[in-house]
Tab-separated table of C-alpha atoms in Angstrom:
chain	number	residue	atom	x	y	z
B	1	UNK	CA	-23.896	-1.149	13.464
B	2	UNK	CA	-20.902	-1.165	11.089
B	3	UNK	CA	-21.821	-2.847	7.812
B	4	UNK	CA	-18.994	-1.322	5.743
B	5	UNK	CA	-17.228	-3.725	3.391
B	6	UNK	CA	-13.433	-3.384	3.318
B	7	UNK	CA	-11.208	-4.356	0.414
B	8	UNK	CA	-9.230	-6.730	2.628
B	9	UNK	CA	-12.354	-8.778	3.381
B	10	UNK	CA	-12.776	-10.173	-0.112
B	11	UNK	CA	-10.207	-11.431	-2.658
B	12	UNK	CA	-12.689	-10.442	-5.380
B	13	UNK	CA	-11.734	-6.768	-5.103
B	14	UNK	CA	-8.039	-7.505	-5.783
B	15	UNK	CA	-8.951	-9.427	-8.933
B	16	UNK	CA	-11.430	-6.828	-10.221
B	17	UNK	CA	-9.014	-3.933	-9.596
B	18	UNK	CA	-6.531	-5.693	-11.905
B	19	UNK	CA	-9.092	-5.595	-14.773
B	20	UNK	CA	-8.937	-2.786	-17.310
B	21	UNK	CA	-12.235	-1.157	-18.299
B	22	UNK	CA	-12.339	-3.252	-21.467
B	23	UNK	CA	-11.646	-6.449	-19.524
B	24	UNK	CA	-14.346	-5.661	-16.975
B	25	UNK	CA	-16.888	-5.225	-19.773
B	26	UNK	CA	-15.775	-8.498	-21.386
B	27	UNK	CA	-15.985	-10.228	-18.003
B	28	UNK	CA	-19.668	-9.215	-17.888
B	29	UNK	CA	-20.361	-11.394	-20.940
B	30	UNK	CA	-18.905	-14.387	-19.109
B	31	UNK	CA	-21.047	-13.625	-16.033
B	32	UNK	CA	-24.157	-13.594	-18.255
B	33	UNK	CA	-23.230	-16.826	-20.057
B	34	UNK	CA	-25.300	-19.858	-18.980
B	35	UNK	CA	-22.268	-22.072	-19.721
B	36	UNK	CA	-20.398	-20.586	-16.761
B	37	UNK	CA	-23.422	-20.406	-14.475
B	38	UNK	CA	-22.823	-21.341	-10.843
B	39	UNK	CA	-26.547	-21.696	-10.132
B	40	UNK	CA	-27.053	-18.096	-9.009
B	41	UNK	CA	-27.585	-14.898	-10.964
B	42	UNK	CA	-24.417	-12.923	-10.322
B	43	UNK	CA	-24.999	-10.223	-12.921
B	44	UNK	CA	-26.761	-7.773	-10.529
B	45	UNK	CA	-23.711	-7.885	-8.217
B	46	UNK	CA	-21.348	-7.530	-11.208
B	47	UNK	CA	-23.370	-4.539	-12.437
B	48	UNK	CA	-23.399	-2.917	-8.987
B	49	UNK	CA	-19.630	-3.273	-8.503
B	50	UNK	CA	-19.061	-1.981	-12.039
B	51	UNK	CA	-20.339	1.453	-10.984
B	52	UNK	CA	-17.294	1.857	-8.738
B	53	UNK	CA	-14.651	-0.096	-10.701
B	54	UNK	CA	-11.690	0.164	-10.376
B	55	UNK	CA	-11.589	2.620	-7.420
B	56	UNK	CA	-13.326	0.576	-4.743
B	57	UNK	CA	-11.483	2.512	-2.032
B	58	UNK	CA	-13.049	5.871	-2.982
B	59	UNK	CA	-15.355	7.611	-0.499
B	60	UNK	CA	-18.237	7.142	-2.961
B	61	UNK	CA	-17.630	3.369	-3.096
B	62	UNK	CA	-17.275	3.087	0.685
B	63	UNK	CA	-20.527	4.976	1.144
B	64	UNK	CA	-22.519	2.757	-1.226
B	65	UNK	CA	-20.844	-0.650	-0.943
B	66	UNK	CA	-22.082	-1.499	2.539
B	67	UNK	CA	-23.675	-4.841	3.366
B	68	UNK	CA	-26.995	-3.148	3.994
B	69	UNK	CA	-27.076	-1.309	0.645
B	70	UNK	CA	-25.783	-4.303	-1.350
B	71	UNK	CA	-28.363	-6.577	0.295
B	72	UNK	CA	-31.120	-4.030	-0.386
B	73	UNK	CA	-30.233	-3.711	-4.084
B	74	UNK	CA	-29.884	-7.462	-4.616
B	75	UNK	CA	-32.955	-8.326	-2.516
B	76	UNK	CA	-35.453	-5.467	-3.005
B	77	UNK	CA	-38.315	-5.392	-0.502
B	78	UNK	CA	-36.649	-7.776	1.969
B	79	UNK	CA	-35.840	-6.672	5.510
B	80	UNK	CA	-32.118	-6.419	6.260
B	81	UNK	CA	-30.750	-8.982	8.675
B	82	UNK	CA	-26.990	-8.572	9.194
B	83	UNK	CA	-26.228	-12.219	9.923
B	84	UNK	CA	-28.253	-13.454	6.948
B	85	UNK	CA	-26.946	-10.684	4.700
B	86	UNK	CA	-23.349	-11.481	5.655
B	87	UNK	CA	-23.755	-15.148	4.629
B	88	UNK	CA	-25.446	-14.265	1.311
B	89	UNK	CA	-22.916	-11.576	0.390
B	90	UNK	CA	-19.971	-13.832	1.250
B	91	UNK	CA	-21.379	-16.570	-0.999
B	92	UNK	CA	-22.097	-14.152	-3.882
B	93	UNK	CA	-18.652	-12.561	-3.628
B	94	UNK	CA	-17.028	-15.996	-3.537
B	95	UNK	CA	-18.953	-17.176	-6.608
B	96	UNK	CA	-18.154	-14.002	-8.560
B	97	UNK	CA	-14.491	-14.354	-7.585
B	98	UNK	CA	-14.454	-17.893	-9.015
B	99	UNK	CA	-15.856	-16.567	-12.293
B	100	UNK	CA	-13.296	-13.741	-12.306
B	101	UNK	CA	-10.479	-16.269	-11.905
B	102	UNK	CA	-12.051	-18.383	-14.666
B	103	UNK	CA	-11.977	-15.295	-16.878
B	104	UNK	CA	-8.265	-14.786	-16.095
B	105	UNK	CA	-7.607	-18.400	-17.086
B	106	UNK	CA	-9.415	-17.885	-20.401
B	107	UNK	CA	-7.464	-14.664	-20.991
B	108	UNK	CA	-4.216	-16.521	-20.350
B	109	UNK	CA	-5.111	-19.310	-22.781
B	110	UNK	CA	-6.168	-16.735	-25.362
B	111	UNK	CA	-2.817	-14.940	-25.091
B	112	UNK	CA	-0.731	-18.125	-24.932
B	113	UNK	CA	-1.991	-19.866	-28.058
B	114	UNK	CA	0.433	-22.800	-27.808
B	115	UNK	CA	-0.678	-23.829	-24.302
B	116	UNK	CA	-4.308	-23.553	-25.398
B	117	UNK	CA	-3.565	-25.671	-28.462
B	118	UNK	CA	-1.928	-28.343	-26.280
B	119	UNK	CA	-5.091	-28.664	-24.184
B	120	UNK	CA	-7.229	-28.897	-27.328
B	121	UNK	CA	-4.922	-31.429	-29.016
B	122	UNK	CA	-5.010	-33.702	-25.941
B	123	UNK	CA	-8.793	-33.767	-26.182
B	124	UNK	CA	-8.710	-34.394	-29.949
B	125	UNK	CA	-6.428	-37.409	-29.436
B	126	UNK	CA	-8.720	-38.772	-26.713
B	127	UNK	CA	-11.750	-38.453	-28.987
B	128	UNK	CA	-9.973	-39.940	-32.052
B	129	UNK	CA	-10.541	-36.786	-34.111
B	130	UNK	CA	-7.558	-37.369	-36.385
B	131	UNK	CA	-8.303	-34.737	-39.040
B	132	UNK	CA	-8.589	-32.002	-36.401
B	133	UNK	CA	-5.499	-33.346	-34.616
B	134	UNK	CA	-3.425	-33.088	-37.808
B	135	UNK	CA	-4.607	-29.533	-38.387
B	136	UNK	CA	-3.798	-28.311	-34.886
B	137	UNK	CA	-0.490	-30.165	-34.424
B	138	UNK	CA	0.674	-28.592	-37.700
B	139	UNK	CA	-0.426	-25.198	-36.390
B	140	UNK	CA	1.723	-25.740	-33.268
B	141	UNK	CA	4.717	-26.954	-35.320
B	142	UNK	CA	4.508	-23.930	-37.629
B	143	UNK	CA	4.254	-21.546	-34.685
B	144	UNK	CA	7.264	-23.046	-32.900
B	145	UNK	CA	9.287	-23.243	-36.103
B	146	UNK	CA	8.911	-19.511	-36.756
B	147	UNK	CA	8.761	-18.350	-33.130
B	148	UNK	CA	11.468	-16.770	-31.008
B	149	UNK	CA	13.255	-18.742	-28.316
B	150	UNK	CA	11.998	-17.807	-24.852
B	151	UNK	CA	11.954	-19.530	-21.466
B	152	UNK	CA	9.105	-21.821	-22.582
B	153	UNK	CA	10.300	-22.612	-26.119
B	154	UNK	CA	12.139	-25.914	-25.573
B	155	UNK	CA	9.614	-27.138	-23.018
B	156	UNK	CA	6.874	-26.503	-25.590
B	157	UNK	CA	8.848	-28.374	-28.252
B	158	UNK	CA	9.149	-31.295	-25.817
B	159	UNK	CA	5.424	-31.095	-24.976
B	160	UNK	CA	4.559	-31.143	-28.698
B	161	UNK	CA	6.667	-34.280	-29.172
B	162	UNK	CA	4.953	-35.804	-26.143
B	163	UNK	CA	1.531	-35.273	-27.739
B	164	UNK	CA	2.779	-36.777	-31.019
B	165	UNK	CA	4.114	-39.725	-29.034
B	166	UNK	CA	0.724	-40.450	-27.467
B	167	UNK	CA	-1.048	-39.972	-30.794
B	168	UNK	CA	1.321	-42.268	-32.689
B	169	UNK	CA	1.318	-44.861	-29.910
B	170	UNK	CA	-2.471	-45.097	-30.032
B	171	UNK	CA	-2.556	-45.526	-33.840
B	172	UNK	CA	-1.426	-48.964	-35.072
B	173	UNK	CA	-0.181	-47.607	-38.396
B	174	UNK	CA	1.835	-44.819	-36.710
B	175	UNK	CA	3.852	-46.699	-34.100
B	176	UNK	CA	7.059	-46.586	-36.157
B	177	UNK	CA	7.207	-42.826	-35.417
B	178	UNK	CA	7.180	-43.303	-31.640
B	179	UNK	CA	10.978	-43.806	-31.335
B	180	UNK	CA	11.666	-40.487	-33.069
B	181	UNK	CA	9.179	-38.733	-30.747
B	182	UNK	CA	10.900	-40.151	-27.655
B	183	UNK	CA	14.375	-39.072	-28.854
B	184	UNK	CA	13.302	-35.554	-29.822
B	185	UNK	CA	11.366	-35.079	-26.598
B	186	UNK	CA	14.473	-36.102	-24.632
B	187	UNK	CA	16.740	-33.756	-26.609
B	188	UNK	CA	14.451	-30.784	-26.101
B	189	UNK	CA	14.155	-31.559	-22.401
B	190	UNK	CA	17.948	-31.606	-22.073
B	191	UNK	CA	18.212	-28.104	-23.562
B	192	UNK	CA	15.307	-26.882	-21.437
B	193	UNK	CA	16.919	-28.292	-18.282
B	194	UNK	CA	20.266	-26.629	-19.074
B	195	UNK	CA	18.509	-23.357	-19.898
B	196	UNK	CA	16.495	-23.317	-16.661
B	197	UNK	CA	19.516	-24.435	-14.643
B	198	UNK	CA	21.527	-21.544	-16.087
B	199	UNK	CA	18.794	-19.034	-15.230
B	200	UNK	CA	18.428	-20.468	-11.715
B	201	UNK	CA	22.196	-20.277	-11.126
B	202	UNK	CA	22.319	-16.730	-12.518
B	203	UNK	CA	19.488	-15.568	-10.239
B	204	UNK	CA	20.766	-17.430	-7.176
B	205	UNK	CA	24.209	-15.899	-7.660
B	206	UNK	CA	22.736	-12.397	-7.962
B	207	UNK	CA	20.663	-12.885	-4.798
B	208	UNK	CA	23.771	-14.116	-2.994
B	209	UNK	CA	25.773	-11.041	-3.988
B	210	UNK	CA	23.066	-8.498	-3.214
B	211	UNK	CA	21.095	-10.057	-0.341
B	212	UNK	CA	23.628	-12.536	1.057
B	213	UNK	CA	21.209	-15.385	0.192
B	214	UNK	CA	22.401	-19.039	0.216
B	215	UNK	CA	24.218	-20.118	-2.948
B	216	UNK	CA	26.912	-22.819	-2.908
B	217	UNK	CA	25.014	-24.868	-0.322
B	218	UNK	CA	21.838	-24.965	-2.455
B	219	UNK	CA	20.719	-28.037	-4.388
B	220	UNK	CA	20.812	-25.928	-7.574
B	221	UNK	CA	24.533	-25.238	-7.220
B	222	UNK	CA	25.463	-28.746	-6.068
B	223	UNK	CA	23.622	-30.291	-9.023
B	224	UNK	CA	25.092	-27.845	-11.542
B	225	UNK	CA	28.708	-28.316	-10.428
B	226	UNK	CA	28.572	-32.104	-10.918
B	227	UNK	CA	27.964	-31.899	-14.686
B	228	UNK	CA	30.969	-32.192	-17.002
B	229	UNK	CA	30.016	-29.464	-19.493
B	230	UNK	CA	33.409	-29.392	-21.196
B	231	UNK	CA	33.411	-33.155	-21.743
B	232	UNK	CA	29.830	-33.023	-22.981
B	233	UNK	CA	30.727	-30.348	-25.534
B	234	UNK	CA	33.815	-32.230	-26.726
B	235	UNK	CA	32.123	-35.608	-27.129
B	236	UNK	CA	28.454	-34.958	-27.875
B	237	UNK	CA	28.624	-31.632	-29.672
B	238	UNK	CA	31.593	-32.245	-31.969
B	239	UNK	CA	29.248	-33.303	-34.782
B	240	UNK	CA	27.027	-30.698	-36.477
B	241	UNK	CA	23.333	-30.798	-35.581
B	242	UNK	CA	20.208	-28.676	-35.318
B	243	UNK	CA	20.542	-28.310	-31.552
B	244	UNK	CA	24.320	-27.847	-31.338
B	245	UNK	CA	24.264	-24.048	-30.974
B	246	UNK	CA	21.620	-24.032	-28.250
B	247	UNK	CA	23.349	-26.784	-26.279
B	248	UNK	CA	26.727	-25.052	-26.645
B	249	UNK	CA	25.379	-21.684	-25.506
B	250	UNK	CA	23.772	-23.147	-22.384
B	251	UNK	CA	26.893	-25.166	-21.539
B	252	UNK	CA	29.093	-22.069	-21.941
B	253	UNK	CA	26.795	-20.125	-19.664
B	254	UNK	CA	27.000	-22.692	-16.870
B	255	UNK	CA	30.760	-23.153	-17.271
B	256	UNK	CA	31.223	-19.386	-16.873
B	257	UNK	CA	28.918	-19.193	-13.851
B	258	UNK	CA	30.693	-22.047	-12.057
B	259	UNK	CA	34.216	-20.899	-12.978
B	260	UNK	CA	34.086	-17.102	-13.354
B	261	UNK	CA	37.061	-15.075	-14.518
B	262	UNK	CA	37.999	-16.954	-17.707
B	263	UNK	CA	38.211	-14.076	-20.198
B	264	UNK	CA	38.365	-16.262	-23.318
B	265	UNK	CA	35.351	-18.303	-22.205
B	266	UNK	CA	33.192	-15.319	-21.268
B	267	UNK	CA	33.969	-13.459	-24.510
B	268	UNK	CA	33.020	-16.588	-26.451
B	269	UNK	CA	29.721	-16.705	-24.541
B	270	UNK	CA	29.026	-13.006	-25.182
B	271	UNK	CA	29.868	-13.212	-28.898
B	272	UNK	CA	27.660	-16.255	-29.352
B	273	UNK	CA	24.698	-14.440	-27.777
B	274	UNK	CA	25.143	-11.368	-29.959
B	275	UNK	CA	25.595	-13.448	-33.141
B	276	UNK	CA	22.315	-15.313	-32.506
B	277	UNK	CA	20.449	-12.490	-30.748
B	278	UNK	CA	17.579	-12.332	-33.249
B	279	UNK	CA	16.681	-15.967	-32.510
B	280	UNK	CA	15.572	-15.018	-28.998
B	281	UNK	CA	12.589	-13.158	-27.586
B	282	UNK	CA	13.227	-9.726	-26.056
B	283	UNK	CA	12.884	-11.151	-22.548
B	284	UNK	CA	15.378	-13.935	-23.245
B	285	UNK	CA	17.786	-11.473	-24.914
B	286	UNK	CA	17.666	-9.437	-21.709
B	287	UNK	CA	18.340	-12.477	-19.484
B	288	UNK	CA	21.256	-13.735	-21.591
B	289	UNK	CA	22.935	-10.349	-22.041
B	290	UNK	CA	22.608	-9.444	-18.354
B	291	UNK	CA	24.133	-12.829	-17.540
B	292	UNK	CA	27.038	-12.183	-19.906
B	293	UNK	CA	27.477	-8.701	-18.423
B	294	UNK	CA	27.793	-10.013	-14.860
B	295	UNK	CA	30.269	-12.685	-15.962
B	296	UNK	CA	32.356	-10.121	-17.859
B	297	UNK	CA	32.401	-7.954	-14.751
B	298	UNK	CA	33.795	-10.868	-12.742
B	299	UNK	CA	36.465	-11.360	-15.406
B	300	UNK	CA	37.572	-7.742	-14.954
B	301	UNK	CA	36.403	-6.595	-18.403
B	302	UNK	CA	35.310	-3.134	-17.270
B	303	UNK	CA	35.374	-1.258	-20.580
B	304	UNK	CA	33.730	-4.162	-22.389
B	305	UNK	CA	31.017	-4.179	-19.687
B	306	UNK	CA	30.250	-0.511	-20.305
B	307	UNK	CA	30.048	-1.091	-24.074
B	308	UNK	CA	27.721	-4.062	-23.587
B	309	UNK	CA	25.621	-2.025	-21.143
B	310	UNK	CA	25.268	0.679	-23.781
B	311	UNK	CA	24.387	-1.949	-26.414
B	312	UNK	CA	21.638	-3.375	-24.175
B	313	UNK	CA	20.257	0.118	-23.530
B	314	UNK	CA	20.228	1.025	-27.233
B	315	UNK	CA	18.378	-2.211	-28.006
B	316	UNK	CA	15.692	-1.159	-25.507
B	317	UNK	CA	16.218	-4.350	-23.508
B	318	UNK	CA	16.577	-2.648	-20.132
B	319	UNK	CA	13.064	-1.249	-20.242
B	320	UNK	CA	10.851	-3.826	-21.933
B	321	UNK	CA	7.705	-2.784	-20.067
B	322	UNK	CA	7.373	0.944	-20.735
B	323	UNK	CA	4.451	1.155	-18.289
B	324	UNK	CA	6.896	0.518	-15.438
B	325	UNK	CA	9.691	2.816	-14.192
B	326	UNK	CA	13.237	2.394	-15.478
B	327	UNK	CA	15.120	0.081	-13.049
B	328	UNK	CA	17.119	2.013	-10.437
B	329	UNK	CA	19.996	-0.490	-10.289
B	330	UNK	CA	20.428	-0.365	-14.094
B	331	UNK	CA	20.404	3.445	-14.080
B	332	UNK	CA	23.095	3.409	-11.396
B	333	UNK	CA	25.312	0.911	-13.212
B	334	UNK	CA	25.075	2.688	-16.572
B	335	UNK	CA	25.871	6.075	-15.063
B	336	UNK	CA	28.789	4.786	-12.997
B	337	UNK	CA	30.205	2.914	-15.978
B	338	UNK	CA	30.061	5.976	-18.244
B	339	UNK	CA	31.745	8.186	-15.652
B	340	UNK	CA	34.427	5.614	-14.856
B	341	UNK	CA	35.486	5.725	-18.505
B	342	UNK	CA	35.072	9.512	-18.606
B	343	UNK	CA	32.221	9.402	-21.137
B	344	UNK	CA	30.913	12.702	-19.732
B	345	UNK	CA	28.903	13.782	-22.772
B	346	UNK	CA	27.131	10.419	-22.972
B	347	UNK	CA	26.540	10.437	-19.204
B	348	UNK	CA	24.997	13.929	-19.329
B	349	UNK	CA	22.681	12.871	-22.151
B	350	UNK	CA	21.763	9.669	-20.292
B	351	UNK	CA	20.907	11.581	-17.099
B	352	UNK	CA	18.687	14.041	-18.970
B	353	UNK	CA	16.810	11.251	-20.779
B	354	UNK	CA	16.520	8.586	-18.131
B	355	UNK	CA	16.299	10.126	-14.651
B	356	UNK	CA	12.724	11.157	-15.561
B	357	UNK	CA	11.896	7.509	-16.327
B	358	UNK	CA	12.779	6.352	-12.816
B	359	UNK	CA	10.096	5.774	-10.207
B	360	UNK	CA	8.805	9.148	-8.992
B	361	UNK	CA	10.165	8.543	-5.468
B	362	UNK	CA	13.743	8.260	-6.825
B	363	UNK	CA	13.851	11.031	-9.427
B	364	UNK	CA	14.929	13.947	-7.236
B	365	UNK	CA	17.479	11.890	-5.305
B	366	UNK	CA	18.977	10.293	-8.388
B	367	UNK	CA	19.353	13.662	-10.109
B	368	UNK	CA	21.491	14.817	-7.150
B	369	UNK	CA	23.241	11.433	-7.144
B	370	UNK	CA	24.048	11.774	-10.854
B	371	UNK	CA	25.243	15.364	-10.535
B	372	UNK	CA	27.412	14.445	-7.546
B	373	UNK	CA	29.247	11.898	-9.685
B	374	UNK	CA	29.488	14.301	-12.641
B	375	UNK	CA	31.026	16.942	-10.374
B	376	UNK	CA	33.460	14.319	-9.060
B	377	UNK	CA	34.681	13.631	-12.574
B	378	UNK	CA	35.057	17.383	-13.156
B	379	UNK	CA	37.066	17.790	-9.941
B	380	UNK	CA	34.478	20.069	-8.265
B	381	UNK	CA	34.623	18.428	-4.833
B	382	UNK	CA	32.674	21.076	-2.912
B	383	UNK	CA	29.798	20.626	-5.364
B	384	UNK	CA	30.051	16.867	-4.798
B	385	UNK	CA	29.421	17.410	-1.077
B	386	UNK	CA	26.586	19.841	-1.842
B	387	UNK	CA	24.702	17.294	-3.979
B	388	UNK	CA	25.425	14.441	-1.556
B	389	UNK	CA	23.975	16.464	1.335
B	390	UNK	CA	20.645	16.847	-0.485
B	391	UNK	CA	19.963	13.135	-0.845
B	392	UNK	CA	17.155	11.631	1.271
B	393	UNK	CA	17.282	8.082	-0.159
B	394	UNK	CA	17.347	5.072	2.169
B	395	UNK	CA	18.248	2.613	-0.604
B	396	UNK	CA	21.316	0.718	0.643
B	397	UNK	CA	23.115	0.871	-2.711
B	398	UNK	CA	22.579	4.610	-3.117
B	399	UNK	CA	23.497	5.377	0.508
B	400	UNK	CA	26.687	3.284	0.217
B	401	UNK	CA	27.731	4.957	-3.042
B	402	UNK	CA	27.244	8.443	-1.626
B	403	UNK	CA	29.073	7.731	1.639
B	404	UNK	CA	32.052	6.473	-0.371
B	405	UNK	CA	31.927	9.470	-2.701
B	406	UNK	CA	31.631	11.885	0.252
B	407	UNK	CA	34.624	10.210	1.901
B	408	UNK	CA	36.810	10.673	-1.163
B	409	UNK	CA	35.634	14.281	-1.597
B	410	UNK	CA	36.600	15.014	2.042
B	411	UNK	CA	40.060	13.612	1.330
B	412	UNK	CA	40.515	15.748	-1.792
B	413	UNK	CA	39.503	18.839	0.217
B	414	UNK	CA	41.863	17.934	3.110
B	415	UNK	CA	38.850	17.660	5.435
B	416	UNK	CA	40.474	14.876	7.445
B	417	UNK	CA	38.524	15.016	10.717
B	418	UNK	CA	35.042	14.655	9.123
B	419	UNK	CA	36.499	11.941	6.863
B	420	UNK	CA	37.696	9.871	9.851
B	421	UNK	CA	34.349	10.332	11.597
B	422	UNK	CA	32.511	9.190	8.449
B	423	UNK	CA	34.743	6.102	8.113
B	424	UNK	CA	33.886	4.914	11.626
B	425	UNK	CA	30.126	5.367	11.122
B	426	UNK	CA	30.317	3.844	7.620
B	427	UNK	CA	32.030	0.628	8.801
B	428	UNK	CA	29.335	0.280	11.483
B	429	UNK	CA	26.631	0.881	8.826
B	430	UNK	CA	28.071	-1.919	6.651
B	431	UNK	CA	28.058	-4.351	9.573
B	432	UNK	CA	24.499	-3.568	10.634
B	433	UNK	CA	22.802	-3.353	7.238
B	434	UNK	CA	21.485	-6.816	6.348
B	435	UNK	CA	20.736	-5.747	2.762
B	436	UNK	CA	24.471	-5.507	2.034
B	437	UNK	CA	26.010	-8.915	1.407
B	438	UNK	CA	29.077	-10.060	3.295
B	439	UNK	CA	31.057	-9.977	0.035
B	440	UNK	CA	30.155	-6.336	-0.671
B	441	UNK	CA	30.620	-5.425	2.982
B	442	UNK	CA	34.252	-6.602	2.869
B	443	UNK	CA	34.754	-4.911	-0.519
B	444	UNK	CA	33.740	-1.521	0.925
B	445	UNK	CA	35.043	-1.829	4.507
B	446	UNK	CA	38.558	-2.793	3.307
B	447	UNK	CA	38.608	0.428	1.295
B	448	UNK	CA	37.425	2.456	4.316
B	449	UNK	CA	40.092	0.917	6.564
B	450	UNK	CA	42.889	1.698	4.084
B	451	UNK	CA	41.484	5.217	3.711
B	452	UNK	CA	41.702	5.667	7.473
B	453	UNK	CA	45.343	4.521	7.424
B	454	UNK	CA	46.025	6.994	4.612
B	455	UNK	CA	44.397	9.800	6.592
B	456	UNK	CA	46.352	8.918	9.733
B	457	UNK	CA	49.554	9.177	7.690
B	458	UNK	CA	48.491	12.603	6.434
B	459	UNK	CA	47.859	13.634	10.037
B	460	UNK	CA	51.397	12.603	10.997
B	461	UNK	CA	50.798	9.251	12.721
B	462	UNK	CA	54.322	7.866	13.338
B	463	UNK	CA	53.443	4.170	13.133
B	464	UNK	CA	52.032	4.536	9.617
B	465	UNK	CA	54.347	4.411	6.597
B	466	UNK	CA	53.727	4.605	2.869
B	467	UNK	CA	55.174	1.119	2.488
B	468	UNK	CA	52.584	-0.250	4.938
B	469	UNK	CA	49.788	1.430	3.029
B	470	UNK	CA	51.045	0.082	-0.314
B	471	UNK	CA	51.294	-3.433	1.169
B	472	UNK	CA	47.688	-3.228	2.440
B	473	UNK	CA	46.438	-2.120	-0.960
B	474	UNK	CA	48.315	-4.761	-2.935
B	475	UNK	CA	47.457	-7.650	-0.596
B	476	UNK	CA	43.729	-6.869	-0.597
B	477	UNK	CA	41.948	-9.450	-2.773
B	478	UNK	CA	39.174	-7.162	-3.971
B	479	UNK	CA	38.806	-3.546	-3.017
B	480	UNK	CA	36.688	-0.539	-3.994
B	481	UNK	CA	38.370	2.301	-5.968
B	482	UNK	CA	41.774	0.587	-5.895
B	483	UNK	CA	43.181	2.746	-8.729
B	484	UNK	CA	42.277	5.926	-6.842
B	485	UNK	CA	43.924	4.588	-3.681
B	486	UNK	CA	47.088	3.757	-5.595
B	487	UNK	CA	47.136	7.240	-7.125
B	488	UNK	CA	46.744	8.925	-3.729
B	489	UNK	CA	49.504	6.764	-2.259
B	490	UNK	CA	51.875	7.580	-5.133
B	491	UNK	CA	51.228	11.309	-4.575
B	492	UNK	CA	52.500	10.933	-1.012
B	493	UNK	CA	55.553	8.811	-1.820
């Protein structure tokens, strides 16, 4: 008879594992409270599970947390019946899970004071407790007035006006204030809508580039492109006002996303973010600056992108949660940017400081990855191949980078046959890998095809001329390492 309880059987284990030791102890007070009683005494089960928290998958836990042993502890002296025990344990686990989720809700309200205040204020209005209402609505106003702008800020301002609207509407001597509440609520909702639309467009665009996800056919894009942001700014925002800067910033963001490549517009957007950076929360600073960075990249502002990348890193905005590893994609972009602009000293310092902050599974590979690129910049092509050969990563971005670097190193070492072989397998890899977007696939495969033409010329192929190679390079819309290709072509001319 197998009476072992597995973690997958009960959602309760997932919730309890997420609790810190302090939170688990605090949760016990809620379990004991008569106010949260579900009609059954759940404390014995809470106490039993606490002996094995948080490692419920340990051999000790598996040995002791069987249905038979749990039933025996919770029902001393009673004979074990598996069917009956199963029903009782399921009910107890379900009830304790409900209390655990209730505790998470209370924790959330405790951390998010504004949302908790909104719930309280609604009840105060309903009960006609005007003195308490005035106290708590002032508390909310003061908090929002001094708080940083984050993704919830303008929605919370609108929600506060909504509560004032209902309060004033229900008080005969306050109804003159209702019109102002309606207008302010509408204004805040406009900013919030533009802000969320900008974030949605930014994220959808990133997913399209990286994962080939839908973009222009989405409702988000089709809605965003129909708004006349320029006309709105010229007509509505020409007069000074409290909300002018926030409306302008969000309009600039969407204009840049929809029409990328306008250098003047993207620099204006970047400068406005940096000038008002302290107004925003760290999370919102990160979102805005990353957005500006991607738009600058599309406008061809390479050096400016590297400088902004370095600014974001120095501000600590790339690694807001120090309990989590440093993001791999950010590490890659910062390193590649530094090396592209030959900032070798900074790159070396960055590698030493940050490769250790990556997820453990990436550290060894990314150290070889980093050294391969450093050796490339130093012209040590055999060392490039040595470091590339030691990589075990299956990450599509890392694999693609190293195949391209290996290909160029082969060329520099006149290893033409292995280079041609790699090109053929690389083009097939790009076609078959679904994690590489169509846009990036073309970007890389066009480079590989021109490289093959270049190699065929070096091998004496009669039908290949330098002029043909130059024409292919210059007619390509967007191509990887185009400056290097031009340089290699010039060397052969």
